PDB file of C-alpha atoms in Angstrom:
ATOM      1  CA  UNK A   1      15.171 -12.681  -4.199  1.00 63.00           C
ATOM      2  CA  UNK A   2      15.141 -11.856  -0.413  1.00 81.00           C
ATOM      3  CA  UNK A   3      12.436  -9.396  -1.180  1.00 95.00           C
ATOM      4  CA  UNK A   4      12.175  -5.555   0.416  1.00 97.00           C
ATOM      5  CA  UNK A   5      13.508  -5.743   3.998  1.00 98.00           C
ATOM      6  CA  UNK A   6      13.011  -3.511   7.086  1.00 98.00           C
ATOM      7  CA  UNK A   7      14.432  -3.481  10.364  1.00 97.00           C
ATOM      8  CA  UNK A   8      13.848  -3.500  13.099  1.00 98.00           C
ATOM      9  CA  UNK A   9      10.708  -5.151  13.203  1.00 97.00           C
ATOM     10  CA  UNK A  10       9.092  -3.626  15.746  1.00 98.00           C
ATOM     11  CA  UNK A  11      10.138  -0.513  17.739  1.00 98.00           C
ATOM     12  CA  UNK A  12       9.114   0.702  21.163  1.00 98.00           C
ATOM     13  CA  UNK A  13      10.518   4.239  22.334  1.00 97.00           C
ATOM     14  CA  UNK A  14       9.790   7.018  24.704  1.00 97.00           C
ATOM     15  CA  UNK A  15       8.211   9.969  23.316  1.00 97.00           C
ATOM     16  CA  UNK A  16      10.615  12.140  22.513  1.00 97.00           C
ATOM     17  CA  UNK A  17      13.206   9.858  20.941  1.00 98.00           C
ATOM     18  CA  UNK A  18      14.529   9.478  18.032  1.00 98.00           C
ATOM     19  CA  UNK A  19      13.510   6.895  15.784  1.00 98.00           C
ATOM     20  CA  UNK A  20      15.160   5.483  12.401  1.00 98.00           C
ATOM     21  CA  UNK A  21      13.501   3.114  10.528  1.00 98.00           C
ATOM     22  CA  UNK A  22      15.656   1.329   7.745  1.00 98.00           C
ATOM     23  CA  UNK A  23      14.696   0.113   4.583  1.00 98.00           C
ATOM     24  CA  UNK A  24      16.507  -2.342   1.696  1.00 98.00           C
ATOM     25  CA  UNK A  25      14.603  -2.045  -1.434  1.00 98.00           C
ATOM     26  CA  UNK A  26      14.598  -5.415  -4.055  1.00 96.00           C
ATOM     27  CA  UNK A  27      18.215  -5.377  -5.590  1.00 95.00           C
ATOM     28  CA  UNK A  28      17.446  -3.099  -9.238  1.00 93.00           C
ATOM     29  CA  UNK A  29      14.146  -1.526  -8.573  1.00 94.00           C
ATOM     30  CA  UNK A  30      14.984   2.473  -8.868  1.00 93.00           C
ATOM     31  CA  UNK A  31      11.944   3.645  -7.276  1.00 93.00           C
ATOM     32  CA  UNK A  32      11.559   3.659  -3.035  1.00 96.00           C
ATOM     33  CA  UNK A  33       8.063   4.317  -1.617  1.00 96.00           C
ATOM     34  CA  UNK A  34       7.276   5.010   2.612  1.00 98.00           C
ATOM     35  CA  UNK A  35       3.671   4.106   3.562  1.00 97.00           C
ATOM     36  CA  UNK A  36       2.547   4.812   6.981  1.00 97.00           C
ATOM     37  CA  UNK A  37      -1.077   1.787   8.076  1.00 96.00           C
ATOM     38  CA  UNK A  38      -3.082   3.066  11.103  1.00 94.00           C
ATOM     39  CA  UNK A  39      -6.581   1.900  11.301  1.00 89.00           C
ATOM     40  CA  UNK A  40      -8.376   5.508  10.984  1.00 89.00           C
ATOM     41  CA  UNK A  41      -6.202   6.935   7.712  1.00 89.00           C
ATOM     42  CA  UNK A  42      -4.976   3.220   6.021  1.00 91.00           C
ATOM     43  CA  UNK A  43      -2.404   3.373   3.786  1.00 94.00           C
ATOM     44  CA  UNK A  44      -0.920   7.019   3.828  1.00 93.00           C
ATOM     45  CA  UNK A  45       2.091   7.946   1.295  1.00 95.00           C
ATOM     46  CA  UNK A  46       4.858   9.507   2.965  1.00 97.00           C
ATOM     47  CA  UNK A  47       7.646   9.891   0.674  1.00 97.00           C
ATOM     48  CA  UNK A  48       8.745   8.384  -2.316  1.00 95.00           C
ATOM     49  CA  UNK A  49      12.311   8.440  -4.218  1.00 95.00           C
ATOM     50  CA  UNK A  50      13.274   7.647  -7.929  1.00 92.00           C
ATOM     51  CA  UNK A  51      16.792   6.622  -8.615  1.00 93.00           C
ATOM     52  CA  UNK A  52      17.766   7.977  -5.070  1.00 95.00           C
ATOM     53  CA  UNK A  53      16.014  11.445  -5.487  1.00 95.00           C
ATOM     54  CA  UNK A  54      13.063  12.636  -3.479  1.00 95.00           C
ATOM     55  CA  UNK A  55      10.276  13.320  -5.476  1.00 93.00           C
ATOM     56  CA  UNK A  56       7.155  13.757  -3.381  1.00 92.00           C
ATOM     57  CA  UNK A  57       7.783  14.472   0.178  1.00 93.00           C
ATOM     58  CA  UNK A  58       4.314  15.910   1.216  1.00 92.00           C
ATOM     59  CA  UNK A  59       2.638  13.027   2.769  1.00 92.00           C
ATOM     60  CA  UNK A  60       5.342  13.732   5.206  1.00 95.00           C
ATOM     61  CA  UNK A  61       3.363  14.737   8.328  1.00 88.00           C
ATOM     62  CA  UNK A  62       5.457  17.188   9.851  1.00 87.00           C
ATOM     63  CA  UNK A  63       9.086  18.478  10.152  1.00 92.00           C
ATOM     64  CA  UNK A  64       9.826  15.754  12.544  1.00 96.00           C
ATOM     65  CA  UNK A  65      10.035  13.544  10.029  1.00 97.00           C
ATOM     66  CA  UNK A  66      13.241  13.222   7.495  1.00 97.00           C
ATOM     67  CA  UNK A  67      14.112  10.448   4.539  1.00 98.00           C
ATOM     68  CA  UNK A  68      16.980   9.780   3.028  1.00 97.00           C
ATOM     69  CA  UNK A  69      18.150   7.330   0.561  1.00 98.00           C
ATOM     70  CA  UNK A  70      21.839   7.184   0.105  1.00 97.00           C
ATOM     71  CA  UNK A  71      22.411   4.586  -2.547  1.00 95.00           C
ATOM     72  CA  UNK A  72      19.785   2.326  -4.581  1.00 95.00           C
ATOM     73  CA  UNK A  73      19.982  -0.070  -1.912  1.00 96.00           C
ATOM     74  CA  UNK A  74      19.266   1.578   1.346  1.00 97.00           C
ATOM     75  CA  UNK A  75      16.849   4.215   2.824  1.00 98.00           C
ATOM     76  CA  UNK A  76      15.927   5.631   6.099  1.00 98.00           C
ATOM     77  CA  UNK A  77      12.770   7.306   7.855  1.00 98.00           C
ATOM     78  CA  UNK A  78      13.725   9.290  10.991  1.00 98.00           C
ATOM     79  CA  UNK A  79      11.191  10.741  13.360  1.00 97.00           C
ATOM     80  CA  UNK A  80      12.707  12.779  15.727  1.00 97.00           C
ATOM     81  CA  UNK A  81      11.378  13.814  18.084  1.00 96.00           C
ATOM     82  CA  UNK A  82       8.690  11.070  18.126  1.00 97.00           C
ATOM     83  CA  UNK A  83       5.253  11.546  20.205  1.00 97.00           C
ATOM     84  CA  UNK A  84       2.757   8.853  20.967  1.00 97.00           C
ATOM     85  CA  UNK A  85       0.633   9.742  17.505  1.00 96.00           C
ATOM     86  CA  UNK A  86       3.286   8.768  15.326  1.00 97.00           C
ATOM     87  CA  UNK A  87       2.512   4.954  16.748  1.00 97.00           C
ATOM     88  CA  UNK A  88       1.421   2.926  13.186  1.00 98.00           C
ATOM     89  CA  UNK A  89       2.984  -0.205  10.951  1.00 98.00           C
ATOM     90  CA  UNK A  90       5.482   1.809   8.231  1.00 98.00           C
ATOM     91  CA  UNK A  91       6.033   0.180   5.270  1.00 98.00           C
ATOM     92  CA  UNK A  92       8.295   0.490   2.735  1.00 98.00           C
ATOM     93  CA  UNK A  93       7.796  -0.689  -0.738  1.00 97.00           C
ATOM     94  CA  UNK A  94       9.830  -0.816  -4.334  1.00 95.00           C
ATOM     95  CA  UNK A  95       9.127  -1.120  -7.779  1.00 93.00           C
ATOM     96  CA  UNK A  96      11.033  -0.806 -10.818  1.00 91.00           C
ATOM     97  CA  UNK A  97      10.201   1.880 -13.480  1.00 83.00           C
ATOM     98  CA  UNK A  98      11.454   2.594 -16.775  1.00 78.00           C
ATOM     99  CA  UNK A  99       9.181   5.302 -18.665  1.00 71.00           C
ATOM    100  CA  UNK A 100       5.972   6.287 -17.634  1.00 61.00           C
ATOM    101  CA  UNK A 101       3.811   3.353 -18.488  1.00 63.00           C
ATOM    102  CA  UNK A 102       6.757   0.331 -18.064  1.00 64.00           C
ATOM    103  CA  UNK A 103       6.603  -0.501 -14.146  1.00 74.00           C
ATOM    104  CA  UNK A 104       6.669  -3.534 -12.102  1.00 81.00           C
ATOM    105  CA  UNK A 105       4.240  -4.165  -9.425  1.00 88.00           C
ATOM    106  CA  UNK A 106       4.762  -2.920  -6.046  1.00 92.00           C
ATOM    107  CA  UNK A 107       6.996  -4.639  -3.542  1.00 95.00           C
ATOM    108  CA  UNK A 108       6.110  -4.139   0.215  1.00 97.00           C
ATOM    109  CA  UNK A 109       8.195  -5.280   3.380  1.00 98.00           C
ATOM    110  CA  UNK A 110       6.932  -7.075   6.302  1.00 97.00           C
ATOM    111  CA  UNK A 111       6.662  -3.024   8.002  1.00 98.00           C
ATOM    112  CA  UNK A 112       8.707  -1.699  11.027  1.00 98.00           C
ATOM    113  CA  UNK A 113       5.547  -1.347  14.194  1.00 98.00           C
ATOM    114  CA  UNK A 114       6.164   1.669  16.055  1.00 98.00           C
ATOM    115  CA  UNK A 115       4.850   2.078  19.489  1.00 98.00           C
ATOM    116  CA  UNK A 116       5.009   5.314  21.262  1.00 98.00           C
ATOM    117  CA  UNK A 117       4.549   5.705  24.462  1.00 97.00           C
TER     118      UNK A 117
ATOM    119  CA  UNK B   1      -8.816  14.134   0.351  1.00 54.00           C
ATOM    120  CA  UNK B   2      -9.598  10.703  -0.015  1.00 64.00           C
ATOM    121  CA  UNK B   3      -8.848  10.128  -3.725  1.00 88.00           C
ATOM    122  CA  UNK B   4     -10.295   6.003  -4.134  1.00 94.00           C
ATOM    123  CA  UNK B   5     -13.359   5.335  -1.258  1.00 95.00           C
ATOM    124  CA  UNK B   6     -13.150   1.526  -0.388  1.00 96.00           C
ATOM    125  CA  UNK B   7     -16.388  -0.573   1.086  1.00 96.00           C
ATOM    126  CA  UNK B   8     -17.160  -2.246   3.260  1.00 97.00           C
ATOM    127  CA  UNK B   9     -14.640  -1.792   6.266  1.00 95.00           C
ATOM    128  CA  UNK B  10     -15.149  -5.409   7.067  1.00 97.00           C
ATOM    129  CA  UNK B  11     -17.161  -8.577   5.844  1.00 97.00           C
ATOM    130  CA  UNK B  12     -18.131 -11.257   7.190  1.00 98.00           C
ATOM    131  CA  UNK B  13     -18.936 -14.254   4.598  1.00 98.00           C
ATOM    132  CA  UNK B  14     -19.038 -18.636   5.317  1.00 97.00           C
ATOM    133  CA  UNK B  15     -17.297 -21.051   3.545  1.00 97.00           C
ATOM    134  CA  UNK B  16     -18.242 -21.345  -0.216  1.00 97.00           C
ATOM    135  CA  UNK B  17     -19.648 -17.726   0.060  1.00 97.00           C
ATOM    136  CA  UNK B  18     -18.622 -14.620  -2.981  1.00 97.00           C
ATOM    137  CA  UNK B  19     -17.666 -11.845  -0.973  1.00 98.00           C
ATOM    138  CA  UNK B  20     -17.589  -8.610  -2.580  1.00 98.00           C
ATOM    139  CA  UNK B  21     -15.833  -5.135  -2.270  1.00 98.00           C
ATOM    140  CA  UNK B  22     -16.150  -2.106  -3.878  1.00 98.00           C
ATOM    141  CA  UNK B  23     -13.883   0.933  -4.674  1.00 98.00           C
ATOM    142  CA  UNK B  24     -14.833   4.211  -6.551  1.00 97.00           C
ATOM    143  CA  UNK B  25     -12.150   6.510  -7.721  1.00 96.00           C
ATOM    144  CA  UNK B  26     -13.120  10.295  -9.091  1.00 93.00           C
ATOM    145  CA  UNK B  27      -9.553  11.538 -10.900  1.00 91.00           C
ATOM    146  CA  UNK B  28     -10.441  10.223 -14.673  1.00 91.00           C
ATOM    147  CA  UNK B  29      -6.579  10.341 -15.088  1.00 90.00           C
ATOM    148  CA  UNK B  30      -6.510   6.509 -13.633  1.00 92.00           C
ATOM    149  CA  UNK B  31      -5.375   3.916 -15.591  1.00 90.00           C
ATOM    150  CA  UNK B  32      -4.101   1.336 -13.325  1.00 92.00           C
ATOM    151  CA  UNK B  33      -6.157  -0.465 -10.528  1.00 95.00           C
ATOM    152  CA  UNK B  34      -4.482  -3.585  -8.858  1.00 96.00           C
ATOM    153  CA  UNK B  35      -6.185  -4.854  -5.568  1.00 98.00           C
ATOM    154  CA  UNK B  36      -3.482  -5.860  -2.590  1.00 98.00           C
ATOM    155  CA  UNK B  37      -3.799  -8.710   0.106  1.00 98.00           C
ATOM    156  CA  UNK B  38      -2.207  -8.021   3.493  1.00 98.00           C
ATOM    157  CA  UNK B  39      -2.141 -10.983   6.043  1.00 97.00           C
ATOM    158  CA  UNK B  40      -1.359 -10.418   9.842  1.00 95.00           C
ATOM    159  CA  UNK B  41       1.939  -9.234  10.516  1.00 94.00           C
ATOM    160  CA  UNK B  42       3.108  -8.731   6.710  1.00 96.00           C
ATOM    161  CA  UNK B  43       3.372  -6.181   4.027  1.00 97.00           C
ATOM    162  CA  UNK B  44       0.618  -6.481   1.521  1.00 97.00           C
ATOM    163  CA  UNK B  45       0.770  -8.276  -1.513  1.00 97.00           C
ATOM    164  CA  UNK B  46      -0.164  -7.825  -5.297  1.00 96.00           C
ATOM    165  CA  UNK B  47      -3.467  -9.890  -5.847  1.00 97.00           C
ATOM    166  CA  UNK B  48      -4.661  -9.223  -9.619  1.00 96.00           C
ATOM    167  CA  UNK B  49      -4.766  -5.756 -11.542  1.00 95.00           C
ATOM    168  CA  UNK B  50      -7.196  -4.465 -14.680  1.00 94.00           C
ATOM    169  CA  UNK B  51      -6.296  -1.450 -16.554  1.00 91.00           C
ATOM    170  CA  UNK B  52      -9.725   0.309 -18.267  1.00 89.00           C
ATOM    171  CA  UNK B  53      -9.618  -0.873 -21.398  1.00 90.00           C
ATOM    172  CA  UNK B  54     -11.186  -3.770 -19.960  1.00 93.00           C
ATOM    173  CA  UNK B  55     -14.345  -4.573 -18.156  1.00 94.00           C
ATOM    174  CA  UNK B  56     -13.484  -7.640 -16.100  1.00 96.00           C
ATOM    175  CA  UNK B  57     -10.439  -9.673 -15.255  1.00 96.00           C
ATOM    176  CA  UNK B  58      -9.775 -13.028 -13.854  1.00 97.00           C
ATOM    177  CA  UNK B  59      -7.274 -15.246 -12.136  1.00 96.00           C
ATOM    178  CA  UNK B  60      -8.130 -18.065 -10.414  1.00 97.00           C
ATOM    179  CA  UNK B  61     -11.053 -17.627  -7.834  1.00 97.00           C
ATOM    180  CA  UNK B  62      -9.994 -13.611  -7.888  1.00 98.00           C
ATOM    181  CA  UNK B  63     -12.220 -11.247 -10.304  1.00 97.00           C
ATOM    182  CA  UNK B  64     -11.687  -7.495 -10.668  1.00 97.00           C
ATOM    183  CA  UNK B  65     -14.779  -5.881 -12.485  1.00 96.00           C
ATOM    184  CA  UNK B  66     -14.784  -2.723 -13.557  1.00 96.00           C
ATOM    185  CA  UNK B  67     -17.070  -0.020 -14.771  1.00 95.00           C
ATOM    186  CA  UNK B  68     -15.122   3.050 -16.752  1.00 93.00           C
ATOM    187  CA  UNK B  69     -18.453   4.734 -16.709  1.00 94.00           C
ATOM    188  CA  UNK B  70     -19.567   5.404 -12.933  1.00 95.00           C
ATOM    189  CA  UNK B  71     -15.481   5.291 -11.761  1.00 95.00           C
ATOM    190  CA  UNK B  72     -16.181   1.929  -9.767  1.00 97.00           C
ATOM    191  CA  UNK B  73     -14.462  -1.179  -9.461  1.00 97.00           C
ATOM    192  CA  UNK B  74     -14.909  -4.362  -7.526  1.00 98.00           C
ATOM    193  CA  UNK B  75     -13.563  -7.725  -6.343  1.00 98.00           C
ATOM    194  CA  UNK B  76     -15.358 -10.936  -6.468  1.00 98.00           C
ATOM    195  CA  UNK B  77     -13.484 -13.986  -3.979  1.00 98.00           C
ATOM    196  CA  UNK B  78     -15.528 -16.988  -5.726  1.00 97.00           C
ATOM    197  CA  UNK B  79     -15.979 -20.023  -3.694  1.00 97.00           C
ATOM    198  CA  UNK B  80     -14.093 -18.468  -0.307  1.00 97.00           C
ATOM    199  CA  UNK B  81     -11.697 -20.314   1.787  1.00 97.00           C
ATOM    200  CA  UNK B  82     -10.708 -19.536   5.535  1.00 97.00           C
ATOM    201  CA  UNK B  83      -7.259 -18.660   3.947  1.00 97.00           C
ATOM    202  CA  UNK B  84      -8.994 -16.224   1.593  1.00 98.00           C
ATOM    203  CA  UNK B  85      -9.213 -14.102   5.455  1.00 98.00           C
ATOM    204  CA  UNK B  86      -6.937 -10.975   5.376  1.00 98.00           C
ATOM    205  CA  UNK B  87      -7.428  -7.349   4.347  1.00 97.00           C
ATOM    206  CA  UNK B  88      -7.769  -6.197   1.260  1.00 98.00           C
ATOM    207  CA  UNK B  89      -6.885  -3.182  -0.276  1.00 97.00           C
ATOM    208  CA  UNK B  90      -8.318  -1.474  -3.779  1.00 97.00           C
ATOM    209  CA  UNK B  91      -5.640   1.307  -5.067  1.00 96.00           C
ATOM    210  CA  UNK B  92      -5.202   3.167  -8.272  1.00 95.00           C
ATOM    211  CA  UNK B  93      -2.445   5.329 -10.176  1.00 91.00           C
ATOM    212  CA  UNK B  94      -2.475   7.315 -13.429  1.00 85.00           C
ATOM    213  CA  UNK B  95      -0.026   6.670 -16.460  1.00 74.00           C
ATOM    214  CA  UNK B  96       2.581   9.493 -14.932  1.00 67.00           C
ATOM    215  CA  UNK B  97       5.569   7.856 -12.910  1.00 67.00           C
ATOM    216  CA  UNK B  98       3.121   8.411 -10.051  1.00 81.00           C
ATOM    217  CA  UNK B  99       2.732   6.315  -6.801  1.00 89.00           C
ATOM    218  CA  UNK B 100      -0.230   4.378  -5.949  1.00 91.00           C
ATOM    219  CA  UNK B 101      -2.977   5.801  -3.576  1.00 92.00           C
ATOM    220  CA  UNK B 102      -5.128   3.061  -1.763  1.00 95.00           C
ATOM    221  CA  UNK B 103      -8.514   2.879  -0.276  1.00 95.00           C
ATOM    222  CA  UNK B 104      -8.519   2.199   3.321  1.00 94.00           C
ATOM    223  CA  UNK B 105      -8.812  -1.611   2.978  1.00 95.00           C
ATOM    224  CA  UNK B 106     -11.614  -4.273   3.741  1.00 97.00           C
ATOM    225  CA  UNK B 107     -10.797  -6.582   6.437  1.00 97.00           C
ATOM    226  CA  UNK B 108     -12.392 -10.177   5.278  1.00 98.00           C
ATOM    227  CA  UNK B 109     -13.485 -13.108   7.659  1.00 98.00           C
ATOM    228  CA  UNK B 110     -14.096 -16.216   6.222  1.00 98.00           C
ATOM    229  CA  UNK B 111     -15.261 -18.452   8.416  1.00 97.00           C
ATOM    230  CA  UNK B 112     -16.257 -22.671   8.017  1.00 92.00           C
TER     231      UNK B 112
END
């Protein structure tokens, strides 16, 4: 299994740009997590999805950011437009849940670094 | 609100040493609290996990205790390594189809 993958890697942009972060969850997980690491807050919870529906968008910081996850096996986090705060490592993570107690660990990707200058 | 307080923010131990971090939680509703390792440059990683119904857990050199009573649990690193260096992050969820929160993380030198 190749594992969650993100792209690009790392990002550099102007502030003011538009940003889009992509994300391919582990083939049959059904639930789609965005993390935002910074040094101050840690590991902040965006947005997650179950079976491609949004279910808790208000880690989202601010109307400038949008997710979207158009099939089981792709997502995106936009930030437009971005400004030099939204500079952190975004992760995106999957895990596979069936009931409320039945779910696999969490999966994270290798994180998209956003710099903002 | 911060809703599982991690400590220390860093640590420092030698070779051989049992470094120790500590996470208390407040929402009773818990029942699931895995610890994560994150190396430089990668997502983190699933370490070892207890659920309450137990007071300690084991694998390998890696031991979760954990105390239902005061909402606090721990990780012991027996017998560090240099590769045991990384950050380390408590988190917790409740029994809902809920996502993890984490504490802010513990970054650990080991050093020879």
């Amino acid at each position: 299994d190749a594992g969650v993958i993100q792209s690009p890697r790392h990002e550099v942009t102007e502030m003011g740009q538009e940003v889009t972060l992509r994300c391919k969850p582990i083939s049959g997980h059904n639930s789609l997590f965005w993390y935002r690491q910074t040094m101050m807050r840690g590991l902040e919870l965006l947005i997650y999805f179950n079976n491609n529906v949004p279910i808790d968008d208000s880690g989202m910081p601010e109307d400038r950011f949008s997710a979207k996850m158009p099939n089981a096996s792709f997502s995106t986090l936009k930030i437009q437009p971005s400004e030099p705060r939204d500079s952190a490592v975004y992760f995106c993570a999957s895990s596979f849940a069936r009931g409320l107690r039945n779910r696999s660990p969490l999966h994270f990707g290798n994180g998209t670094r956003l710099t903002v200058t | 609100q911060q809703q599982v307080k991690q400590s220390p923010q860093s640590l420092i131990v030698q070779k051989g040493g049992i470094p120790i971090i500590n996470c208390a939680y407040e929402n009773t509703a818990f029942d699931y609290f895995p610890w994560y390792q994150q190396f430089p440059g990668k997502g983190p990683a699933l370490l070892i996990a207890i659920r309450p119904d137990v007071s300690e857990k084991k694998e390998g050199r890696f031991t979760i205790s954990f105390n239902k009573s005061a909402k606090q649990f721990s990780l012991h690193i027996m017998d560090s390594q240099p590769g045991d260096s990384a950050t380390y992050f408590c988190a917790a969820r409740n029994s809902g189809n809920t996502p993890l929160v984490f504490g802010k993380g513990t970054r650990l030198s080991v050093i020879a």
